[in-house]
Coordinates of C-alpha atoms in Angstrom, one line a residue:
M315 CA 55.9 117.7 35.5
S316 CA 56.7 117.1 39.2
N317 CA 55.2 119.2 42.0
P318 CA 57.9 120.2 44.6
V319 CA 55.3 121.1 47.2
A320 CA 53.7 117.7 46.9
S321 CA 57.1 116.0 47.7
I322 CA 57.6 118.2 50.8
A323 CA 54.0 118.4 52.0
P324 CA 53.8 114.8 53.4
T325 CA 56.8 115.5 55.7
L326 CA 55.4 118.7 57.1
K327 CA 53.1 118.7 60.1
V328 CA 50.0 120.9 60.6
N329 CA 50.9 124.6 60.8
Q330 CA 54.5 124.0 59.7
M331 CA 56.2 125.8 56.9
F332 CA 59.6 126.6 55.5
I333 CA 60.7 130.3 55.5
Q334 CA 63.5 131.2 53.2
G335 CA 65.0 134.6 53.1
R336 CA 67.6 137.1 54.3
I337 CA 67.9 138.1 58.0
E338 CA 67.3 141.8 58.3
H339 CA 67.4 142.2 62.0
V340 CA 68.2 140.1 65.1
V341 CA 67.7 140.9 68.7
K342 CA 68.0 138.8 71.9
F343 CA 65.0 139.2 74.1
E344 CA 65.1 137.4 77.5
D345 CA 65.9 133.7 76.6
K346 CA 65.1 133.8 72.8
F347 CA 66.3 135.5 69.6
E348 CA 63.8 137.4 67.5
H349 CA 64.7 137.5 63.8
I350 CA 63.1 139.6 61.1
I351 CA 63.4 137.8 57.8
V352 CA 62.7 139.3 54.4
T353 CA 61.6 136.9 51.7
P354 CA 62.0 137.5 48.0
A355 CA 59.2 139.3 46.2
P356 CA 57.1 137.0 44.0
D357 CA 57.6 139.3 41.0
A358 CA 58.9 142.6 39.9
Y359 CA 55.7 144.4 40.9
S360 CA 55.3 143.1 44.4
K361 CA 57.0 144.0 47.6
P362 CA 58.9 141.4 49.7
S363 CA 57.3 140.0 52.8
L364 CA 58.7 140.5 56.3
M365 CA 58.3 137.7 58.9
R366 CA 59.2 137.5 62.6
V367 CA 60.8 134.2 63.6
N368 CA 61.6 133.4 67.2
A369 CA 64.2 130.8 68.1
S370 CA 66.1 129.6 71.2
S371 CA 69.4 130.1 69.3
R372 CA 70.6 132.6 66.8
L373 CA 69.7 131.5 63.2
G374 CA 72.4 133.6 61.6
Q375 CA 73.8 137.1 61.2
K376 CA 72.3 140.1 59.6
G377 CA 72.5 139.8 55.8
E378 CA 72.7 136.0 55.8
E379 CA 70.4 133.8 53.7
V380 CA 68.5 131.2 55.8
K381 CA 65.9 128.4 55.3
V382 CA 64.0 127.7 58.5
L383 CA 61.3 125.1 59.4
C384 CA 58.8 127.0 61.5
V385 CA 55.4 126.6 63.2
F386 CA 52.9 129.5 63.4
N387 CA 52.0 131.0 66.7
G388 CA 50.0 134.0 67.9
W389 CA 47.5 135.6 70.2
A390 CA 44.4 137.8 70.1
N391 CA 43.8 141.2 71.6
N392 CA 40.2 142.0 72.5
Y393 CA 39.2 145.6 72.8
Q394 CA 36.5 148.1 71.9
N395 CA 36.9 150.7 69.1
K396 CA 35.8 154.4 69.4
N397 CA 32.2 153.4 68.5
N398 CA 32.2 151.0 71.4
E399 CA 32.1 147.9 69.1
P400 CA 34.1 144.8 70.0
V401 CA 37.3 144.2 68.0
K402 CA 39.4 141.1 68.0
D403 CA 43.0 141.8 66.7
V404 CA 45.2 138.8 65.9
K405 CA 49.0 139.1 66.1
G406 CA 51.0 136.3 64.7
F407 CA 54.6 135.2 64.4
F408 CA 56.7 132.1 63.6
V409 CA 58.7 129.9 65.9
A410 CA 61.7 127.9 64.5
V411 CA 61.5 124.1 65.0
E412 CA 64.8 123.2 66.6

């Protein structure tokens, strides 16, 4: 039996991945487009995942199915909680490889 991931994996670079799903929301923010993409649920008892994908051009219209090559990006917020303990909160998103 062939492994489809093994055939794709050698062509992907570190931190790259394909996201396939339906565009739920698109907004233009400054010089980029922010897309919310919902992916199919893995089974009948799971919920679908939502992912934010930024791109310099519009990937499609709301309701369209897309498959996008992306890299992961993000940042960390450092703050102290109500007990005065340090907290590092990581926010992440995807950027379309164009």
